[in-house]
Coordinates of C-alpha atoms and ligand atoms in Angstrom, one line a residue:
M1 CA -50.7 -22.8 3.4
R2 CA -47.5 -21.3 4.8
K3 CA -47.6 -21.2 8.6
E4 CA -46.9 -17.9 10.3
K5 CA -45.3 -18.6 13.6
A6 CA -44.7 -16.0 16.3
L7 CA -41.0 -15.1 16.5
I8 CA -39.3 -15.8 19.8
F9 CA -38.9 -12.1 20.2
E10 CA -42.7 -11.6 20.1
L11 CA -43.3 -14.4 22.6
G12 CA -41.1 -12.9 25.3
R13 CA -42.8 -11.3 28.4
S14 CA -41.0 -9.2 30.9
G15 CA -40.1 -11.1 34.1
R16 CA -40.6 -14.6 32.7
K17 CA -37.6 -16.8 33.5
G18 CA -36.3 -20.0 31.9
Y19 CA -33.4 -20.7 34.3
S20 CA -32.6 -21.0 37.9
L21 CA -29.1 -20.3 39.0
P22 CA -27.6 -20.7 42.4
P23 CA -26.7 -17.4 44.1
C24 CA -23.4 -16.0 42.8
D25 CA -20.5 -16.9 45.2
V26 CA -18.1 -14.3 43.9
P27 CA -18.5 -10.6 44.8
V28 CA -20.2 -9.2 41.7
K29 CA -19.2 -5.6 42.4
E30 CA -15.4 -6.5 42.4
L31 CA -15.8 -8.4 39.2
D32 CA -17.5 -5.5 37.6
E33 CA -14.6 -3.2 38.6
L34 CA -12.1 -5.6 37.1
I35 CA -13.6 -5.3 33.6
P36 CA -12.4 -2.2 31.7
H37 CA -15.2 0.2 30.9
K38 CA -14.6 0.0 27.1
M39 CA -15.1 -3.7 27.1
K40 CA -18.5 -3.5 28.7
R41 CA -21.9 -3.6 26.8
Q42 CA -23.2 -0.1 26.5
L43 CA -26.8 -1.0 25.6
S44 CA -29.0 -3.6 27.2
L45 CA -28.9 -7.0 25.5
D46 CA -32.7 -6.9 25.0
L47 CA -33.2 -10.7 24.9
P48 CA -36.7 -12.0 25.0
E49 CA -37.7 -13.4 28.4
L50 CA -39.3 -16.8 28.2
S51 CA -40.1 -19.8 30.3
E52 CA -38.1 -23.0 29.9
V53 CA -40.8 -24.9 28.0
E54 CA -41.2 -21.9 25.5
V55 CA -37.5 -22.1 24.8
I56 CA -37.7 -25.9 24.3
R57 CA -40.7 -25.6 22.0
H58 CA -38.9 -22.9 20.0
Y59 CA -35.8 -24.9 19.3
T60 CA -37.7 -28.2 18.8
E61 CA -39.9 -26.4 16.3
L62 CA -36.9 -25.0 14.4
S63 CA -35.3 -28.5 14.3
T64 CA -38.3 -29.9 12.5
R65 CA -37.8 -27.4 9.7
N66 CA -34.6 -29.3 8.8
F67 CA -35.4 -32.2 6.5
G68 CA -33.4 -35.4 7.3
V69 CA -33.3 -39.1 6.7
D70 CA -35.0 -39.6 10.1
T71 CA -37.9 -37.4 9.0
G72 CA -38.6 -38.6 5.5
F73 CA -37.7 -40.1 2.1
Y74 CA -34.5 -38.5 0.8
P75 CA -33.8 -39.8 -2.7
L76 CA -30.8 -37.5 -3.4
G77 CA -29.0 -39.2 -6.2
S78 CA -25.3 -40.0 -5.8
C79 CA -25.4 -38.9 -2.2
T80 CA -26.7 -42.3 -0.8
M81 CA -28.9 -40.8 2.0
K82 CA -29.6 -44.2 3.6
Y83 CA -30.9 -44.6 7.1
N84 CA -28.1 -44.5 9.7
P85 CA -28.7 -47.1 12.4
K86 CA -28.7 -45.5 15.9
I87 CA -26.4 -48.1 17.3
N88 CA -23.6 -46.3 15.3
E89 CA -24.1 -43.3 17.5
E90 CA -24.0 -45.4 20.7
T91 CA -20.7 -47.0 19.9
A92 CA -19.2 -43.7 18.8
A93 CA -20.3 -42.2 22.1
L94 CA -18.7 -44.8 24.3
P95 CA -16.5 -43.0 26.8
G96 CA -13.6 -45.3 25.9
F97 CA -13.6 -43.6 22.5
T98 CA -14.7 -40.1 23.2
R99 CA -12.4 -39.5 26.2
L100 CA -9.2 -40.4 24.3
H101 CA -6.6 -37.8 23.5
P102 CA -4.8 -38.1 20.2
C103 CA -1.5 -37.5 21.9
Q104 CA -1.8 -40.3 24.3
P105 CA 0.9 -43.0 24.2
E106 CA 0.2 -45.9 21.9
S107 CA 0.2 -48.4 24.7
T108 CA -2.9 -46.6 26.2
V109 CA -5.0 -46.5 23.0
Q110 CA -4.6 -50.1 21.8
G111 CA -8.4 -50.5 21.4
A112 CA -8.7 -47.4 19.1
L113 CA -5.7 -48.5 17.0
E114 CA -7.2 -52.0 16.7
L115 CA -10.5 -50.5 15.5
L116 CA -8.6 -48.4 12.8
Y117 CA -6.6 -51.5 11.8
N118 CA -9.7 -53.7 11.6
T119 CA -11.6 -51.1 9.6
E120 CA -8.7 -51.0 7.1
Q121 CA -8.8 -54.8 6.8
L122 CA -12.6 -54.7 6.1
L123 CA -12.3 -51.9 3.6
K124 CA -9.5 -53.8 1.8
E125 CA -11.8 -56.8 1.5
V126 CA -14.7 -54.8 0.2
T127 CA -12.7 -52.9 -2.4
G128 CA -10.0 -55.4 -3.4
M129 CA -7.2 -53.1 -2.5
D130 CA -4.0 -53.8 -0.6
R131 CA -3.7 -50.8 1.8
V132 CA -6.1 -48.2 3.0
T133 CA -5.6 -44.8 4.7
L134 CA -8.5 -43.5 6.9
Q135 CA -7.2 -40.0 7.0
P136 CA -9.1 -38.0 4.3
A137 CA -12.2 -36.2 5.7
A138 CA -14.5 -36.6 2.8
G139 CA -14.8 -38.0 -0.7
A140 CA -13.4 -34.9 -2.4
H141 CA -10.5 -34.9 0.1
G142 CA -9.9 -38.6 -0.7
E143 CA -9.8 -37.7 -4.4
L144 CA -7.1 -35.1 -3.7
T145 CA -5.2 -37.7 -1.6
G146 CA -5.5 -40.3 -4.4
L147 CA -4.3 -37.9 -7.1
M148 CA -1.4 -36.8 -5.0
V149 CA -0.4 -40.5 -4.5
I150 CA -0.7 -41.0 -8.3
Q151 CA 1.4 -37.9 -8.9
A152 CA 4.1 -39.0 -6.4
Y153 CA 4.2 -42.4 -8.2
H154 CA 4.8 -41.0 -11.6
R155 CA 7.4 -38.5 -10.2
T156 CA 9.3 -41.1 -8.4
R157 CA 9.6 -43.0 -11.6
G158 CA 11.0 -39.9 -13.3
D159 CA 7.9 -39.9 -15.5
H160 CA 7.4 -36.1 -15.6
K161 CA 5.4 -35.6 -18.8
R162 CA 2.1 -36.9 -17.4
N163 CA 0.1 -33.8 -16.8
K164 CA -3.5 -34.8 -17.8
V165 CA -6.3 -36.7 -16.1
L166 CA -9.2 -38.1 -18.1
I167 CA -12.7 -37.9 -16.7
P168 CA -16.0 -38.9 -18.4
L169 CA -18.6 -36.3 -19.0
S170 CA -21.0 -37.9 -16.5
A171 CA -18.4 -37.3 -13.6
H172 CA -19.3 -35.7 -10.3
G173 CA -18.2 -32.0 -10.1
T174 CA -15.6 -32.8 -7.5
N175 CA -13.6 -34.9 -10.0
P176 CA -12.6 -32.0 -12.4
A177 CA -12.2 -29.7 -9.4
T178 CA -9.8 -32.2 -7.7
V179 CA -7.9 -32.6 -11.0
S180 CA -7.3 -28.9 -11.2
M181 CA -6.4 -28.6 -7.6
A182 CA -3.8 -31.3 -8.0
G183 CA -2.3 -29.3 -10.9
Y184 CA -3.4 -31.5 -13.7
E185 CA -5.3 -30.7 -16.9
V186 CA -8.8 -32.1 -17.2
I187 CA -9.5 -34.0 -20.4
Q188 CA -13.2 -34.9 -20.8
V189 CA -14.1 -38.2 -22.4
P190 CA -17.6 -38.4 -24.0
S191 CA -20.2 -41.0 -23.5
D192 CA -21.7 -43.2 -26.2
A193 CA -25.3 -43.9 -27.0
R194 CA -25.5 -46.4 -24.1
G195 CA -24.5 -43.7 -21.6
L196 CA -21.1 -45.5 -21.1
V197 CA -17.6 -44.4 -21.7
D198 CA -17.0 -44.1 -25.4
L199 CA -14.1 -46.5 -26.0
E200 CA -13.0 -45.0 -29.3
A201 CA -12.9 -41.5 -27.8
L202 CA -11.0 -42.9 -24.9
R203 CA -8.4 -44.5 -27.1
A204 CA -8.0 -41.3 -29.0
A205 CA -7.6 -39.3 -25.8
V206 CA -5.0 -41.5 -24.1
D207 CA -1.2 -40.9 -24.6
E208 CA 2.1 -40.6 -22.8
T209 CA 0.8 -37.5 -21.0
T210 CA -2.0 -39.3 -19.3
A211 CA -1.5 -39.6 -15.6
A212 CA -4.8 -41.3 -14.8
L213 CA -8.5 -41.9 -15.6
M214 CA -11.0 -41.1 -12.9
L215 CA -14.2 -43.1 -13.1
T216 CA -17.1 -44.1 -10.9
N217 CA -18.6 -47.5 -11.7
P218 CA -21.6 -47.7 -11.8
S219 CA -21.6 -44.2 -13.3
T220 CA -23.6 -41.3 -12.0
L221 CA -26.3 -42.5 -14.5
G222 CA -26.5 -45.6 -12.4
L223 CA -25.2 -47.7 -15.3
F224 CA -22.4 -50.3 -14.9
E225 CA -19.4 -49.7 -17.2
E226 CA -19.5 -53.0 -19.0
D227 CA -16.2 -52.5 -20.8
I228 CA -14.3 -51.7 -17.6
L229 CA -11.6 -54.4 -18.1
E230 CA -11.0 -53.0 -21.6
I231 CA -10.9 -49.4 -20.2
A232 CA -8.4 -50.5 -17.6
E233 CA -6.2 -52.1 -20.3
I234 CA -6.3 -49.0 -22.5
I235 CA -5.1 -46.8 -19.6
H236 CA -2.5 -49.2 -18.2
Q237 CA -1.1 -49.8 -21.7
A238 CA -0.4 -46.1 -21.9
G239 CA 1.3 -46.1 -18.5
G240 CA -1.6 -44.3 -16.7
L241 CA -3.3 -45.3 -13.5
L242 CA -7.0 -45.9 -12.8
Y243 CA -8.7 -43.9 -10.1
Y244 CA -12.1 -45.2 -8.7
D245 CA -14.6 -42.7 -7.3
G246 CA -16.2 -45.0 -4.7
A247 CA -19.3 -42.9 -4.1
N248 CA -21.4 -45.5 -5.9
L249 CA -20.1 -48.5 -4.1
N250 CA -23.5 -49.0 -2.5
A251 CA -24.6 -50.7 -5.7
I252 CA -21.9 -53.5 -6.0
M253 CA -20.7 -54.5 -2.5
G254 CA -20.1 -58.3 -2.4
Y255 CA -20.7 -58.6 -6.1
T256 CA -17.6 -57.1 -7.6
R257 CA -14.7 -54.9 -6.4
P258 CA -12.8 -52.0 -7.9
G259 CA -9.6 -53.9 -7.2
D260 CA -10.8 -56.7 -9.5
M261 CA -11.9 -54.3 -12.2
G262 CA -8.3 -53.0 -12.6
F263 CA -8.4 -49.9 -10.4
D264 CA -5.2 -48.8 -8.7
V265 CA -6.6 -46.2 -6.3
V266 CA -10.1 -46.0 -4.7
H267 CA -11.7 -43.5 -2.5
L268 CA -14.8 -44.4 -0.4
N269 CA -17.4 -42.1 1.1
I270 CA -18.1 -44.0 4.3
H271 CA -20.6 -41.3 5.1
K272 CA -22.6 -42.5 2.1
T273 CA -21.9 -46.3 1.7
F274 CA -21.4 -47.2 5.4
S275 CA -24.2 -45.3 7.0
T276 CA -22.6 -42.4 8.9
P277 CA -24.5 -39.1 8.7
H278 CA -23.6 -36.4 6.2
G279 CA -24.7 -33.1 5.0
G280 CA -25.8 -31.2 8.1
G281 CA -25.5 -34.4 10.1
G282 CA -21.8 -34.4 10.8
P283 CA -18.4 -34.7 9.4
G284 CA -17.5 -37.3 6.8
S285 CA -14.7 -39.6 6.0
G286 CA -13.1 -40.6 2.7
P287 CA -10.7 -43.4 3.1
V288 CA -8.4 -44.1 0.2
G289 CA -7.3 -47.6 -0.9
V290 CA -4.4 -48.4 -3.1
K291 CA -2.7 -51.4 -4.8
D292 CA 0.6 -52.6 -3.4
R293 CA 2.8 -50.7 -5.8
L294 CA 1.3 -47.4 -4.4
A295 CA 1.2 -48.3 -0.7
S296 CA 4.5 -46.5 0.1
Y297 CA 3.0 -43.2 -1.0
L298 CA 0.1 -43.2 1.4
P299 CA -0.2 -40.5 4.1
V300 CA 1.4 -41.2 7.5
P301 CA 0.8 -42.6 10.0
V302 CA -0.5 -46.1 9.0
V303 CA -1.5 -48.6 11.7
E304 CA 0.5 -51.8 11.7
H305 CA 0.1 -54.9 13.8
Y306 CA 3.1 -56.7 15.1
G307 CA 4.1 -58.7 18.1
G308 CA 0.5 -58.6 19.4
R309 CA 0.5 -54.8 19.5
F310 CA -0.9 -52.0 17.3
V311 CA 1.6 -49.3 16.4
L312 CA 1.5 -46.1 14.4
N313 CA 4.0 -46.2 11.6
Y314 CA 5.4 -42.9 10.3
D315 CA 8.2 -44.5 8.4
L316 CA 6.9 -44.5 4.8
P317 CA 9.8 -43.0 2.8
D318 CA 7.7 -42.1 -0.3
S319 CA 4.7 -40.8 1.7
I320 CA 2.9 -37.7 0.4
G321 CA 2.9 -36.6 4.1
K322 CA -0.1 -35.8 6.3
I323 CA -3.5 -35.0 4.8
H324 CA -5.4 -34.5 8.1
S325 CA -4.5 -33.9 11.7
F326 CA -3.8 -37.1 13.6
Y327 CA -5.8 -40.1 12.2
G328 CA -8.7 -38.5 10.3
N329 CA -12.3 -38.3 11.7
F330 CA -12.0 -41.1 14.2
G331 CA -15.7 -40.9 15.4
V332 CA -16.9 -41.4 11.9
V333 CA -14.7 -44.4 11.4
V334 CA -16.2 -45.9 14.6
K335 CA -19.7 -45.6 13.2
A336 CA -18.7 -47.2 9.9
Y337 CA -16.9 -50.0 11.6
T338 CA -20.0 -50.7 13.7
Y339 CA -22.1 -50.8 10.5
L340 CA -19.7 -53.1 8.8
R341 CA -19.6 -55.5 11.7
M342 CA -23.4 -55.4 12.2
M343 CA -24.0 -56.2 8.5
G344 CA -21.3 -58.7 7.9
A345 CA -20.3 -59.9 4.4
E346 CA -23.7 -61.3 3.6
G347 CA -25.5 -58.3 5.0
L348 CA -23.4 -55.9 2.8
K349 CA -24.2 -58.0 -0.3
Q350 CA -27.9 -57.8 0.6
V351 CA -27.6 -54.0 1.0
S352 CA -26.5 -53.7 -2.6
A353 CA -29.1 -56.2 -3.9
D354 CA -31.8 -54.2 -2.2
A355 CA -30.5 -50.9 -3.3
V356 CA -30.5 -52.0 -6.9
L357 CA -33.9 -53.7 -6.6
N358 CA -35.5 -50.5 -5.1
A359 CA -34.0 -48.3 -7.8
N360 CA -35.3 -50.6 -10.6
Y361 CA -38.7 -50.8 -9.0
L362 CA -39.0 -47.0 -8.7
M363 CA -37.5 -46.5 -12.2
N364 CA -40.1 -48.8 -13.7
L365 CA -43.0 -47.0 -11.9
L366 CA -41.7 -43.5 -12.9
K367 CA -40.9 -44.3 -16.5
K368 CA -44.6 -44.7 -17.2
T369 CA -45.0 -40.9 -16.7
F370 CA -41.5 -39.4 -17.1
N371 CA -38.8 -39.6 -19.8
L372 CA -36.0 -42.0 -19.1
P373 CA -33.2 -41.3 -21.5
Y374 CA -31.2 -44.4 -20.8
D375 CA -33.8 -47.1 -20.5
R376 CA -31.8 -50.1 -19.2
I377 CA -31.6 -52.0 -16.0
C378 CA -30.0 -49.6 -13.6
K379 CA -27.9 -50.1 -10.5
H380 CA -28.6 -48.1 -7.3
E381 CA -29.9 -45.0 -9.0
F382 CA -31.4 -43.7 -12.3
V383 CA -31.7 -40.4 -14.1
L384 CA -35.0 -39.0 -15.6
S385 CA -35.2 -36.0 -17.9
A386 CA -37.8 -33.4 -17.2
R387 CA -37.3 -31.9 -20.7
P388 CA -40.9 -32.6 -21.8
E389 CA -42.2 -31.0 -18.5
K390 CA -39.8 -28.0 -19.0
K391 CA -41.4 -27.4 -22.4
K392 CA -44.8 -27.2 -20.7
G393 CA -43.5 -24.6 -18.3
A394 CA -42.1 -26.5 -15.2
G395 CA -38.7 -28.2 -15.3
A396 CA -36.5 -30.3 -13.0
G397 CA -36.0 -27.6 -10.5
D398 CA -39.8 -26.9 -10.3
I399 CA -40.6 -30.6 -9.8
A400 CA -38.0 -30.6 -7.0
K401 CA -39.8 -27.7 -5.3
A402 CA -43.2 -29.3 -5.8
L403 CA -41.9 -32.4 -4.0
L404 CA -41.2 -30.3 -0.9
D405 CA -44.9 -29.5 -0.8
K406 CA -45.6 -33.3 -0.8
G407 CA -43.2 -33.9 2.1
F408 CA -40.4 -35.5 0.2
H409 CA -36.8 -34.4 -0.2
P410 CA -36.1 -33.7 -3.9
P411 CA -33.8 -35.8 -5.9
T412 CA -30.5 -34.4 -7.2
V413 CA -31.3 -32.0 -10.1
Y414 CA -29.3 -30.8 -13.2
F415 CA -26.7 -33.5 -12.6
P416 CA -25.2 -35.4 -14.3
L417 CA -24.7 -32.8 -17.0
I418 CA -25.2 -35.3 -19.9
V419 CA -28.9 -35.4 -19.2
E420 CA -31.0 -32.3 -19.9
E421 CA -33.2 -31.3 -17.0
A422 CA -31.9 -34.2 -15.0
L423 CA -33.7 -35.7 -12.0
M424 CA -31.3 -38.2 -10.4
I425 CA -33.0 -40.5 -8.1
E426 CA -31.4 -42.9 -5.5
P427 CA -34.0 -44.5 -3.2
T428 CA -31.4 -46.5 -1.2
E429 CA -32.0 -50.0 0.2
T430 CA -33.5 -48.8 3.5
E431 CA -36.9 -47.8 2.1
T432 CA -40.1 -49.8 2.0
K433 CA -42.2 -50.6 -1.1
E434 CA -45.0 -48.4 0.4
T435 CA -42.6 -45.4 0.6
L436 CA -41.5 -45.9 -3.0
D437 CA -45.1 -46.2 -4.1
A438 CA -46.0 -43.0 -2.3
F439 CA -43.1 -41.1 -3.9
A440 CA -44.1 -42.4 -7.4
A441 CA -47.7 -41.3 -6.7
A442 CA -46.4 -37.8 -5.7
M443 CA -44.4 -37.5 -8.9
E444 CA -47.4 -38.5 -10.9
D445 CA -49.5 -35.9 -9.1
I446 CA -46.9 -33.3 -10.0
A447 CA -46.9 -34.4 -13.7
A448 CA -50.7 -34.0 -13.7
A449 CA -50.4 -30.6 -12.0
I450 CA -48.0 -29.5 -14.7
E451 CA -50.5 -30.5 -17.4
E452 CA -53.2 -28.5 -15.6
D453 CA -51.3 -25.4 -14.5
A454 CA -47.5 -25.4 -15.1
G455 CA -47.3 -21.8 -13.9
R456 CA -48.6 -22.7 -10.4
V457 CA -46.0 -25.6 -10.1
A458 CA -43.3 -23.2 -11.3
A459 CA -44.3 -20.8 -8.5
G460 CA -43.9 -23.4 -5.7
P461 CA -43.2 -24.5 -3.1
H462 CA -46.5 -23.3 -1.6
T463 CA -46.5 -24.9 1.9
T464 CA -42.9 -24.4 3.2
V465 CA -41.8 -21.8 5.7
V466 CA -40.1 -19.8 3.0
G467 CA -41.0 -19.9 -0.7
R468 CA -38.8 -19.8 -3.7
L469 CA -35.4 -18.3 -2.8
D470 CA -32.8 -16.8 -5.0
E471 CA -30.6 -19.9 -4.6
V472 CA -27.3 -18.2 -5.3
R473 CA -27.9 -15.3 -3.0
A474 CA -29.3 -17.6 -0.3
A475 CA -26.1 -19.7 -0.5
R476 CA -23.7 -16.8 -0.7
N477 CA -25.4 -14.2 1.6
P478 CA -27.5 -16.3 3.9
V479 CA -29.6 -14.2 6.3
L480 CA -29.7 -16.5 9.3
R481 CA -30.3 -13.9 12.1
W482 CA -33.3 -11.9 13.0
R483 CA -32.9 -8.2 13.2
E484 CA -35.4 -5.8 14.5
S485 CA -34.5 -3.3 11.8
Q486 CA -32.2 -3.5 8.9
D487 CA -29.8 -0.8 10.1
Q488 CA -29.1 -2.5 13.5
Ligands
PLP1 C1 -20.5 -37.3 -3.1 C2 -19.7 -37.6 -4.2 C3 -18.3 -37.1 -4.3 C4 -17.7 -36.2 -3.3 O1 -17.8 -36.7 -2.0 P1 -17.9 -35.8 -0.7 O2 -17.8 -36.7 0.4 O3 -19.2 -35.1 -0.8 O4 -16.7 -34.8 -0.8 C5 -17.6 -37.5 -5.4 N1 -18.1 -38.3 -6.4 C6 -19.4 -38.7 -6.4 C7 -19.9 -39.6 -7.5 C8 -20.2 -38.4 -5.3 O5 -21.5 -38.8 -5.3

């Protein structure tokens, strides 16, 4: 049942203290006179008075209400919520990194520049691209950077009629949003019965106004686009470029590379693929890789290595300019670099193998009970449809809430849009067979509960601190502060 905890305001007792300060060594009375009356608090602050341990317990208890990868299984499809090794935090916290100032002279930050340079080399190797910028702060930011590079490329060639970007129906929502932000028109390409890009429809959609095709491979259905070489040829023949949304790179590292599939521009979500925290866990990083013919359009500066020194090069004549202050989210890059070096080439390949194995194992357990619209070997994730359950009275969103009662973070729901009542599940490589079995058992329990009393499932969650919220209002007008009365 829902636990009713005393509020911190109710715990306070007059005279209890949680701090010990040395005596004030400035004359309080004079200070008081220095502050103009109108700037002083007129009413008492009325904070609860608590002992130190009560304060610690209060905040520690609050922190446990936040679900994270470190507290439980988090199969949020597309988001790759893998475990982030703690050594990443240790290296990122090294004083040699944290005490740098971005305006220091190059000669005094050679180690940091070397790390940026080395990270670029590793990402080039993993993606098959020729140059990489580490500046973008997230995947969506990388998408915008990539499309700006594509735009600059067409413009420099005097090719001004290209005003459309093609995206498949299964695309992540950020793709069409980025296309619009970049000033392009979105053209949607339908999927065929296999869940893959419909080649005939693609051929029909491509013409001399096509600037690019944006694609993720494997797709958000977790399916590999088998015709990718033909897709690349169709786009290139028409003079367009291929943009790779790298959010699903976790599935293919060491097996194939976007550069080898014919992609010209790639963004990576290193906060997904290379184990740096995301969501509430910290800032992200969305490096963008390009083929040689696009390298001169990248944001400045880029890190170069000559004469045994690392230098920041601002001299890219075709550059789209700056996309982030200084060099991007440096601390996040340190974490990803640590991960890349800890894993090594073989380790990364193992990551993808295990991610795909875990997804297929879980998919095969769950398809016994749930509808699997595209029943093929998947890559790192798969998508179920809760359409049959919805007909009984509890759909994808209700199953997601029911999972909260069972101690699991829900999968991604209602995305991708091409599956009705979608439940998009990505277990990641860092989970054990026992965890996957427990999740499948919880899902089966929920299916049984829907058979028995769908209304009760649809009224969940029943054990969380708050029940079913109005999700739009909760996101738009969050009430995060306690007030004694509404008019205060
Ligand atoms: C996460 C994701 C994005 C956007 O990345 P952010 O880092 O969240 O901005 C784009 N495409 C796909 C397929 C994703 O999963």
